[in-house]
Short mmCIF file of C-alpha atoms in Angstrom, two decimals:
data_model
loop_
_atom_site.label_atom_id
_atom_site.label_comp_id
_atom_site.label_asym_id
_atom_site.label_seq_id
_atom_site.Cartn_x
_atom_site.Cartn_y
_atom_site.Cartn_z
CA UNK A 26 -79.34 37.95 -25.14
CA UNK A 27 -76.50 40.35 -25.49
CA UNK A 28 -74.28 41.93 -22.90
CA UNK A 29 -77.01 42.29 -20.36
CA UNK A 30 -76.77 43.48 -16.82
CA UNK A 31 -76.17 41.25 -13.93
CA UNK A 32 -79.35 40.97 -11.98
CA UNK A 33 -78.36 43.36 -9.28
CA UNK A 34 -81.94 43.81 -8.25
CA UNK A 35 -83.96 40.93 -7.05
CA UNK A 36 -87.46 39.77 -7.36
CA UNK A 37 -89.72 40.93 -4.60
CA UNK A 38 -90.42 38.19 -2.14
CA UNK A 39 -94.11 38.19 -2.89
CA UNK A 40 -96.23 38.06 -5.98
CA UNK A 41 -93.35 38.24 -8.42
CA UNK A 42 -93.15 42.01 -8.37
CA UNK A 43 -89.84 43.73 -8.94
CA UNK A 44 -88.19 46.28 -6.73
CA UNK A 45 -88.47 49.57 -8.59
CA UNK A 46 -85.68 51.42 -6.87
CA UNK A 47 -83.12 48.90 -8.04
CA UNK A 48 -84.29 48.72 -11.64
CA UNK A 49 -81.78 48.88 -14.44
CA UNK A 50 -78.40 49.34 -12.80
CA UNK A 51 -76.68 48.27 -15.98
CA UNK A 52 -74.01 50.65 -17.25
CA UNK A 53 -73.74 49.45 -20.84
CA UNK A 54 -76.39 51.31 -22.78
CA UNK A 55 -78.77 48.96 -24.54
CA UNK A 56 -80.25 49.85 -27.89
CA UNK A 57 -84.00 49.50 -28.30
CA UNK A 58 -85.66 49.52 -31.71
CA UNK A 59 -89.27 50.68 -31.60
CA UNK A 60 -91.12 49.63 -34.75
CA UNK A 61 -94.30 51.62 -35.19
CA UNK A 62 -92.97 54.43 -33.00
CA UNK A 63 -95.43 57.10 -34.11
CA UNK A 64 -98.62 55.23 -33.20
CA UNK A 65 -100.41 56.00 -29.94
CA UNK A 66 -98.67 53.24 -28.03
CA UNK A 67 -95.35 53.45 -29.88
CA UNK A 68 -95.10 57.16 -29.20
CA UNK A 69 -96.02 56.77 -25.53
CA UNK A 70 -93.49 53.94 -25.04
CA UNK A 71 -90.74 55.87 -26.87
CA UNK A 72 -91.26 58.99 -24.76
CA UNK A 73 -91.31 57.11 -21.48
CA UNK A 74 -88.26 54.95 -22.21
CA UNK A 75 -86.24 58.06 -23.12
CA UNK A 76 -85.94 58.58 -19.34
CA UNK A 77 -83.85 55.43 -19.00
CA UNK A 78 -80.29 54.45 -19.86
CA UNK A 79 -81.25 53.30 -23.34
CA UNK A 80 -80.49 54.32 -26.88
CA UNK A 81 -83.69 54.49 -28.90
CA UNK A 82 -84.02 53.84 -32.62
CA UNK A 83 -87.45 54.85 -33.79
CA UNK A 84 -89.00 53.51 -36.95
CA UNK A 85 -92.36 54.28 -38.55
CA UNK A 86 -93.62 54.77 -42.08
CA UNK A 87 -94.54 58.43 -41.48
CA UNK A 88 -91.30 60.35 -41.73
CA UNK A 89 -92.70 63.76 -40.72
CA UNK A 90 -94.40 62.36 -37.63
CA UNK A 91 -91.19 60.54 -36.73
CA UNK A 92 -89.12 63.73 -36.98
CA UNK A 93 -91.62 65.52 -34.75
CA UNK A 94 -91.49 62.70 -32.20
CA UNK A 95 -87.67 62.76 -32.08
CA UNK A 96 -87.79 66.55 -31.52
CA UNK A 97 -90.41 66.18 -28.79
CA UNK A 98 -88.33 63.56 -26.97
CA UNK A 99 -85.12 65.57 -27.24
CA UNK A 100 -86.88 68.68 -25.94
CA UNK A 101 -88.16 66.76 -22.89
CA UNK A 102 -84.95 64.76 -22.34
CA UNK A 103 -81.98 66.71 -23.76
CA UNK A 104 -79.52 63.95 -22.88
CA UNK A 105 -81.59 61.16 -24.44
CA UNK A 106 -79.96 59.22 -27.24
CA UNK A 107 -82.75 58.92 -29.76
CA UNK A 108 -82.88 58.91 -33.52
CA UNK A 109 -85.17 57.94 -36.35
CA UNK A 110 -84.21 55.20 -38.76
CA UNK A 111 -85.92 54.52 -42.07
CA UNK A 112 -85.61 50.74 -42.18
CA UNK A 113 -87.07 48.31 -39.66
CA UNK A 114 -84.43 45.70 -40.44
CA UNK A 115 -81.54 48.13 -39.89
CA UNK A 116 -83.13 49.29 -36.64
CA UNK A 117 -83.53 45.72 -35.42
CA UNK A 118 -80.01 44.81 -36.53
CA UNK A 119 -78.56 47.50 -34.27
CA UNK A 120 -80.93 46.71 -31.43
CA UNK A 121 -80.56 44.56 -28.35
CA UNK A 122 -84.31 44.72 -27.76
CA UNK A 123 -87.04 45.15 -30.38
CA UNK A 124 -90.48 46.52 -29.51
CA UNK A 125 -93.19 45.77 -32.07
CA UNK A 126 -95.62 48.63 -31.50
CA UNK A 127 -97.75 47.67 -34.47
CA UNK A 128 -101.28 46.26 -34.63
CA UNK A 129 -101.70 42.50 -34.53
CA UNK A 130 -102.61 42.46 -38.23
CA UNK A 131 -99.23 44.01 -39.15
CA UNK A 132 -97.06 41.63 -37.09
CA UNK A 133 -96.49 39.13 -39.88
CA UNK A 134 -95.25 41.74 -42.33
CA UNK A 135 -92.81 43.20 -39.79
CA UNK A 136 -91.69 39.74 -38.66
CA UNK A 137 -90.83 38.82 -42.25
CA UNK A 138 -88.64 41.92 -42.54
CA UNK A 139 -86.73 41.53 -39.28
CA UNK A 140 -86.55 37.72 -38.93
CA UNK A 141 -82.89 37.37 -39.86
CA UNK A 142 -81.72 40.07 -37.46
CA UNK A 143 -84.08 39.23 -34.58
CA UNK A 144 -82.35 35.91 -33.83
CA UNK A 145 -81.81 35.47 -30.09
CA UNK A 146 -83.02 39.01 -29.35
CA UNK A 147 -85.85 40.06 -27.09
CA UNK A 148 -88.91 41.00 -29.15
CA UNK A 149 -91.71 42.62 -27.19
CA UNK A 150 -95.26 41.97 -28.32
CA UNK A 151 -97.60 44.75 -27.17
CA UNK A 152 -100.49 43.90 -29.52
CA UNK A 153 -104.02 42.98 -28.52
CA UNK A 154 -105.72 41.01 -31.29
CA UNK A 155 -109.04 42.84 -31.04
CA UNK A 156 -111.76 42.41 -33.62
CA UNK A 157 -113.21 45.41 -35.43
CA UNK A 158 -116.02 46.02 -32.94
CA UNK A 159 -113.94 45.46 -29.78
CA UNK A 160 -116.29 42.76 -28.55
CA UNK A 161 -113.90 39.87 -28.98
CA UNK A 162 -110.43 38.71 -30.05
CA UNK A 163 -109.57 37.45 -33.52
CA UNK A 164 -107.26 34.78 -32.09
CA UNK A 165 -108.84 31.55 -30.86
CA UNK A 166 -108.64 30.53 -27.23
CA UNK A 167 -105.65 28.21 -27.73
CA UNK A 168 -103.26 30.98 -28.70
CA UNK A 169 -102.43 34.69 -28.38
CA UNK A 170 -100.83 37.49 -30.41
CA UNK A 171 -97.58 36.88 -28.52
CA UNK A 172 -97.53 33.14 -29.23
CA UNK A 173 -98.31 33.78 -32.90
CA UNK A 174 -95.39 36.23 -33.04
CA UNK A 175 -93.13 33.60 -31.45
CA UNK A 176 -94.11 31.18 -34.26
CA UNK A 177 -93.20 33.87 -36.81
CA UNK A 178 -89.83 34.51 -35.09
CA UNK A 179 -88.84 31.06 -33.84
CA UNK A 180 -85.28 32.04 -32.85
CA UNK A 181 -86.23 35.24 -31.05
CA UNK A 182 -87.26 35.54 -27.41
CA UNK A 183 -90.79 36.95 -27.53
CA UNK A 184 -92.02 38.65 -24.37
CA UNK A 185 -95.52 40.02 -23.78
CA UNK A 186 -95.54 43.46 -22.18
CA UNK A 187 -97.21 46.88 -22.32
CA UNK A 188 -100.49 45.36 -23.57
CA UNK A 189 -102.63 46.08 -20.50
CA UNK A 190 -101.76 49.78 -20.31
CA UNK A 191 -103.35 52.54 -22.38
CA UNK A 192 -101.14 55.05 -24.19
CA UNK A 193 -102.38 57.83 -21.87
CA UNK A 194 -101.31 55.80 -18.81
CA UNK A 195 -97.64 56.35 -19.72
CA UNK A 196 -98.00 60.05 -18.97
CA UNK A 197 -99.88 59.17 -15.81
CA UNK A 198 -98.74 55.76 -14.49
CA UNK A 199 -100.21 56.58 -11.08
CA UNK A 200 -104.02 56.66 -11.23
CA UNK A 201 -106.18 57.49 -8.23
CA UNK A 202 -103.05 57.42 -6.08
CA UNK A 203 -102.08 53.90 -7.14
CA UNK A 204 -99.24 52.88 -9.39
CA UNK A 205 -100.62 50.91 -12.33
CA UNK A 206 -99.46 47.29 -12.59
CA UNK A 207 -98.03 46.15 -15.91
CA UNK A 208 -97.84 42.45 -16.64
CA UNK A 209 -94.98 40.68 -18.36
CA UNK A 210 -95.10 37.15 -19.76
CA UNK A 211 -92.52 34.97 -21.45
CA UNK A 212 -90.41 31.83 -21.34
CA UNK A 213 -86.93 33.19 -20.61
CA UNK A 214 -86.02 34.34 -17.12
CA UNK A 215 -83.27 36.77 -18.16
CA UNK A 216 -85.50 38.35 -20.79
CA UNK A 217 -88.39 38.71 -18.33
CA UNK A 218 -86.09 40.59 -15.99
CA UNK A 219 -84.77 42.83 -18.75
CA UNK A 220 -88.30 43.68 -19.88
CA UNK A 221 -89.38 44.27 -16.28
CA UNK A 222 -86.60 46.89 -16.18
CA UNK A 223 -88.20 48.62 -19.15
CA UNK A 224 -91.64 48.50 -17.55
CA UNK A 225 -90.25 50.01 -14.35
CA UNK A 226 -88.44 52.71 -16.34
CA UNK A 227 -91.79 53.62 -17.92
CA UNK A 228 -93.16 54.15 -14.42
CA UNK A 229 -95.33 51.07 -14.02
CA UNK A 230 -95.14 48.32 -11.44
CA UNK A 231 -93.91 45.24 -13.34
CA UNK A 232 -95.45 41.88 -12.47
CA UNK A 233 -94.19 38.71 -14.12
CA UNK A 234 -97.41 36.87 -14.84
CA UNK A 235 -96.06 33.61 -16.19
CA UNK A 236 -94.91 31.94 -19.38
CA UNK A 237 -95.81 33.15 -22.86
CA UNK A 238 -99.14 31.29 -22.90
CA UNK A 239 -100.33 33.59 -20.09
CA UNK A 240 -100.46 36.22 -22.86
CA UNK A 241 -103.91 34.77 -23.67
CA UNK A 242 -105.16 35.95 -20.29
CA UNK A 243 -103.33 39.29 -20.54
CA UNK A 244 -104.78 40.01 -23.98
CA UNK A 245 -108.24 39.05 -22.69
CA UNK A 246 -107.75 41.40 -19.72
CA UNK A 247 -107.18 44.30 -22.06
CA UNK A 248 -110.25 43.37 -24.07
CA UNK A 249 -112.25 43.57 -20.83
CA UNK A 250 -110.62 46.87 -19.81
CA UNK A 251 -111.48 48.39 -23.20
CA UNK A 252 -115.08 47.20 -22.91
CA UNK A 253 -115.34 48.63 -19.39
CA UNK A 254 -113.71 51.88 -20.49
CA UNK A 255 -116.34 52.35 -23.20
CA UNK A 256 -119.20 51.26 -20.98
CA UNK A 257 -118.30 53.40 -17.97
CA UNK A 258 -116.49 56.23 -19.76
CA UNK A 259 -113.06 55.92 -18.09
CA UNK A 260 -111.78 58.38 -20.70
CA UNK A 261 -108.92 55.98 -21.72
CA UNK A 262 -107.02 56.54 -18.49
CA UNK A 263 -107.44 53.25 -16.67
CA UNK A 264 -105.32 50.28 -15.66
CA UNK A 265 -105.09 47.12 -13.64
CA UNK A 266 -103.99 46.96 -10.03
CA UNK A 267 -103.69 43.75 -8.06
CA UNK A 268 -104.58 44.43 -4.44
CA UNK A 269 -102.82 42.22 -1.97
CA UNK A 270 -101.67 42.26 1.60
CA UNK B 3 -74.70 38.47 -42.20
CA UNK B 4 -73.39 35.26 -40.59
CA UNK B 5 -71.31 34.45 -43.69
CA UNK B 6 -67.95 35.66 -42.38
CA UNK B 7 -68.60 33.76 -39.16
CA UNK B 8 -69.24 30.51 -41.00
CA UNK B 9 -66.35 31.05 -43.43
CA UNK B 10 -64.10 31.33 -40.39
CA UNK B 11 -65.74 28.30 -38.78
CA UNK B 12 -65.63 25.97 -41.77
CA UNK B 13 -62.00 26.82 -42.51
CA UNK B 14 -61.23 25.17 -39.19
CA UNK B 15 -64.08 22.66 -38.91
CA UNK B 16 -66.32 21.68 -41.86
CA UNK B 17 -70.08 21.67 -41.17
CA UNK B 18 -73.07 19.89 -42.67
CA UNK B 19 -76.01 22.16 -43.63
CA UNK B 20 -77.94 20.83 -40.60
CA UNK B 21 -75.10 21.67 -38.21
CA UNK B 22 -74.80 25.11 -39.70
CA UNK B 23 -78.52 25.70 -39.27
CA UNK B 24 -78.41 24.56 -35.65
CA UNK B 25 -75.50 26.85 -34.84
CA UNK B 26 -77.00 29.80 -36.71
CA UNK B 27 -80.25 29.50 -34.76
CA UNK B 28 -78.20 30.22 -31.62
CA UNK B 29 -76.37 33.25 -33.01
CA UNK B 30 -77.44 36.84 -33.05
CA UNK B 31 -76.24 39.66 -35.29
CA UNK B 32 -75.61 43.16 -34.05
CA UNK B 33 -74.43 46.39 -35.59
CA UNK B 34 -72.55 48.79 -33.37
CA UNK B 35 -71.37 52.27 -34.22
CA UNK B 36 -67.97 53.81 -33.61
CA UNK B 37 -67.40 54.75 -29.95
CA UNK B 38 -70.38 52.73 -28.67
CA UNK B 39 -69.76 50.29 -25.89
CA UNK B 40 -70.42 46.60 -26.24
CA UNK B 41 -69.53 46.11 -22.60
CA UNK B 42 -68.74 48.40 -19.72
CA UNK B 43 -66.73 47.41 -16.69
CA UNK B 44 -69.02 46.35 -13.84
CA UNK B 45 -71.69 44.73 -16.03
CA UNK B 46 -71.66 40.99 -16.63
CA UNK B 47 -70.33 40.00 -20.04
CA UNK B 48 -73.17 37.96 -21.51
CA UNK B 49 -71.78 37.24 -24.97
CA UNK B 50 -68.78 36.41 -27.09
CA UNK B 51 -68.67 38.63 -30.16
CA UNK B 52 -67.20 37.72 -33.55
CA UNK B 53 -66.26 40.67 -35.75
CA UNK B 54 -67.63 40.34 -39.31
CA UNK B 55 -66.75 43.90 -40.17
CA UNK B 56 -65.08 46.77 -38.36
CA UNK B 57 -62.85 46.89 -35.29
CA UNK B 58 -63.27 46.81 -31.52
CA UNK B 59 -60.89 47.07 -28.61
CA UNK B 60 -60.93 45.71 -25.09
CA UNK B 61 -59.26 47.67 -22.32
CA UNK B 62 -59.02 48.19 -18.60
CA UNK B 63 -59.01 51.56 -16.87
CA UNK B 64 -56.51 52.35 -14.12
CA UNK B 65 -57.21 54.57 -11.14
CA UNK B 66 -56.05 57.65 -13.05
CA UNK B 67 -58.41 56.84 -15.90
CA UNK B 68 -55.60 55.58 -18.16
CA UNK B 69 -56.61 53.01 -20.77
CA UNK B 70 -54.71 49.74 -21.11
CA UNK B 71 -55.69 47.92 -24.27
CA UNK B 72 -55.45 44.16 -23.93
CA UNK B 73 -56.90 43.28 -27.32
CA UNK B 74 -57.95 44.62 -30.68
CA UNK B 75 -60.46 42.65 -32.72
CA UNK B 76 -60.88 43.23 -36.42
CA UNK B 77 -62.52 41.08 -39.11
CA UNK B 78 -62.41 37.39 -38.22
CA UNK B 79 -61.59 37.82 -34.53
CA UNK B 80 -63.49 37.08 -31.37
CA UNK B 81 -63.73 39.42 -28.41
CA UNK B 82 -65.19 39.04 -24.92
CA UNK B 83 -64.37 39.44 -21.26
CA UNK B 84 -63.97 35.69 -20.88
CA UNK B 85 -63.60 35.73 -17.10
CA UNK B 86 -66.90 37.55 -16.72
CA UNK B 87 -68.55 35.43 -19.43
CA UNK B 88 -67.58 32.15 -17.73
CA UNK B 89 -68.13 33.18 -14.09
CA UNK B 90 -71.00 35.72 -14.50
CA UNK B 91 -68.95 38.03 -12.25
CA UNK B 92 -68.87 41.75 -13.18
CA UNK B 93 -66.55 42.52 -16.09
CA UNK B 94 -63.19 44.14 -15.38
CA UNK B 95 -62.75 45.23 -19.00
CA UNK B 96 -64.51 47.62 -21.35
CA UNK B 97 -65.18 46.77 -24.99
CA UNK B 98 -66.00 49.51 -27.47
CA UNK B 99 -66.03 50.00 -31.22
CA UNK B 100 -63.16 51.84 -32.90
CA UNK B 101 -65.06 51.71 -36.21
CA UNK B 102 -68.68 51.08 -37.16
CA UNK B 103 -68.85 47.30 -36.83
CA UNK B 104 -71.00 44.26 -37.57
CA UNK B 105 -70.88 41.46 -35.04
CA UNK B 106 -72.10 37.91 -34.62
CA UNK B 107 -72.83 37.21 -30.97
CA UNK B 108 -73.35 34.09 -28.94
CA UNK B 109 -74.81 34.08 -25.44
CA UNK B 110 -73.60 31.97 -22.54
CA UNK B 111 -76.66 29.70 -22.64
CA UNK B 112 -76.33 29.12 -26.40
CA UNK B 113 -72.58 28.60 -26.06
CA UNK B 114 -73.16 25.99 -23.35
CA UNK B 115 -75.95 24.33 -25.32
CA UNK B 116 -73.79 23.98 -28.43
CA UNK B 117 -70.76 22.75 -26.47
CA UNK B 118 -72.93 19.91 -25.15
CA UNK B 119 -75.00 19.19 -28.24
CA UNK B 120 -72.79 20.00 -31.22
CA UNK B 121 -69.36 18.26 -31.20
CA UNK B 122 -68.15 20.39 -34.14
CA UNK B 123 -68.83 23.53 -32.12
CA UNK B 124 -66.80 22.08 -29.29
CA UNK B 125 -63.91 21.30 -31.64
CA UNK B 126 -64.07 24.82 -33.06
CA UNK B 127 -64.10 26.35 -29.59
CA UNK B 128 -61.12 24.24 -28.53
CA UNK B 129 -59.16 25.45 -31.55
CA UNK B 130 -60.06 29.06 -30.79
CA UNK B 131 -59.01 28.83 -27.17
CA UNK B 132 -55.78 27.05 -28.07
CA UNK B 133 -54.97 29.80 -30.58
CA UNK B 134 -55.79 32.51 -28.07
CA UNK B 135 -53.60 30.80 -25.45
CA UNK B 136 -50.61 30.65 -27.79
CA UNK B 137 -51.07 34.30 -28.72
CA UNK B 138 -51.32 35.21 -25.05
CA UNK B 139 -48.03 33.43 -24.24
CA UNK B 140 -46.31 35.22 -27.07
CA UNK B 141 -47.70 38.58 -25.94
CA UNK B 142 -46.70 37.93 -22.34
CA UNK B 143 -43.14 37.04 -23.33
CA UNK B 144 -42.91 40.09 -25.54
CA UNK B 145 -44.11 42.29 -22.68
CA UNK B 146 -41.73 40.98 -20.03
CA UNK B 147 -38.68 40.05 -22.10
CA UNK B 148 -38.43 42.02 -25.33
CA UNK B 149 -36.88 45.45 -25.89
CA UNK B 150 -39.23 48.36 -26.55
CA UNK B 151 -38.12 48.45 -30.18
CA UNK B 152 -38.84 44.79 -30.75
CA UNK B 153 -42.21 45.03 -28.99
CA UNK B 154 -43.24 47.74 -31.40
CA UNK B 155 -41.74 46.05 -34.44
CA UNK B 156 -43.34 42.71 -33.70
CA UNK B 157 -46.73 44.40 -33.25
CA UNK B 158 -46.31 46.11 -36.63
CA UNK B 159 -45.22 42.84 -38.24
CA UNK B 160 -48.00 40.75 -36.68
CA UNK B 161 -50.85 43.20 -37.10
CA UNK B 162 -50.10 45.57 -39.99
CA UNK B 163 -53.83 45.82 -40.84
CA UNK B 164 -54.61 47.00 -37.31
CA UNK B 165 -51.69 49.42 -37.20
CA UNK B 166 -53.09 51.16 -40.28
CA UNK B 167 -56.53 51.60 -38.74
CA UNK B 168 -55.93 52.70 -35.15
CA UNK B 169 -54.28 55.85 -33.76
CA UNK B 170 -50.72 55.67 -32.40
CA UNK B 171 -51.80 56.23 -28.80
CA UNK B 172 -53.82 53.00 -28.93
CA UNK B 173 -50.85 51.07 -30.28
CA UNK B 174 -48.79 52.55 -27.44
CA UNK B 175 -51.41 51.44 -24.95
CA UNK B 176 -51.49 47.92 -26.39
CA UNK B 177 -47.74 47.43 -26.10
CA UNK B 178 -47.62 49.07 -22.69
CA UNK B 179 -45.89 52.36 -23.47
CA UNK B 180 -46.86 55.98 -23.08
CA UNK B 181 -47.48 57.76 -26.40
CA UNK B 182 -44.34 59.85 -25.74
CA UNK B 183 -42.18 56.77 -25.26
CA UNK B 184 -43.62 55.22 -28.40
CA UNK B 185 -42.68 58.35 -30.37
CA UNK B 186 -39.08 58.08 -29.10
CA UNK B 187 -39.01 54.36 -29.94
CA UNK B 188 -40.23 55.05 -33.47
CA UNK B 189 -37.64 57.79 -33.94
CA UNK B 190 -34.87 55.46 -32.75
CA UNK B 191 -36.01 52.76 -35.16
CA UNK B 192 -36.17 55.26 -38.02
CA UNK B 193 -32.69 56.63 -37.33
CA UNK B 194 -31.21 53.13 -37.00
CA UNK B 195 -32.66 52.24 -40.36
CA UNK B 196 -31.54 55.50 -41.90
#
């Protein structure tokens, strides 16, 4: 953890939700490296976080796509601090928070590159370890993509987030009049709060679901949502909402 | 990466490879570009930063927006708002980079963990704080007792490497003068020497 904000906002009294209106009161601009920024999810996350008080460093192998993305973000948010960077290690070295917006299969390769500079930093795992036909997960029931990433980056603070939301939801975080919930899991209280800030900045309702092992449930939830989306033709705009009194 | 930190450490307190590995697992490296903030007043200071490369400054802002530099930190120095770091109260100082810099950072929880579980880290920290205390006494005495000329000359003698890398108005701020007064002081010194 770096120079992070005091927790000036508090956890909601019920259900571990966070008060949106008080999100991210921190003055010191944090730098976020987004690895895999030009993918569907990476691009959606980058564009939505450009609204917040963050400096974004975008990395992806496709230079032309990256340039286009930076232009798109600057056109939508002229005051946003965003730039492309051609090395994932350099991006992570400058970052306070690292978002791995790469498929599960690519996590190991990225982890090997950034290990030395990811020490003690928040690394967000968004991946769902889906098999090729989307009818199951490639991880066994005793683990999750997030826990596997934590093993690859033992000195980083891995947090699960943004895995139960489709890319299209970022442009439309309110569906059918309801704000989509976005679940966050991890083992470090400060980091959970910091990532909940990001989730709120993106327009979702952050809910801390539990420790990192809860990622198994969260990844399974997205598998189910994908199966339902295909079965009932939700057109890839769908999300989870916990109803409660 | 990490090497300047451990060179500095082992000059004061030698480490076994295991101790070094334990400490390194609690450190984090960060690059920061010129003019970026590491800390802004009002946020809680969550880390102590060691400068491996580059230069930072720590300053307060008065009601008129004037900057009062309390510390520079170049290679081999530590910088933090210690009051905020220890108490978790909002910081009263700002820290920003005067040059592109490479830092090694330690968080409060890691700092506390190592103080309890690594006696060498505790010894190192004690030496650092003792050194900082002595420097603070010297700086305080210079500020309240020394002539303007000797304040400037002792800064130049103590920190020639900093003087070469920062603009005059920052040196003026550090020794508590306006830039105009510093210019007069420098002219007086030059004419006395000439």
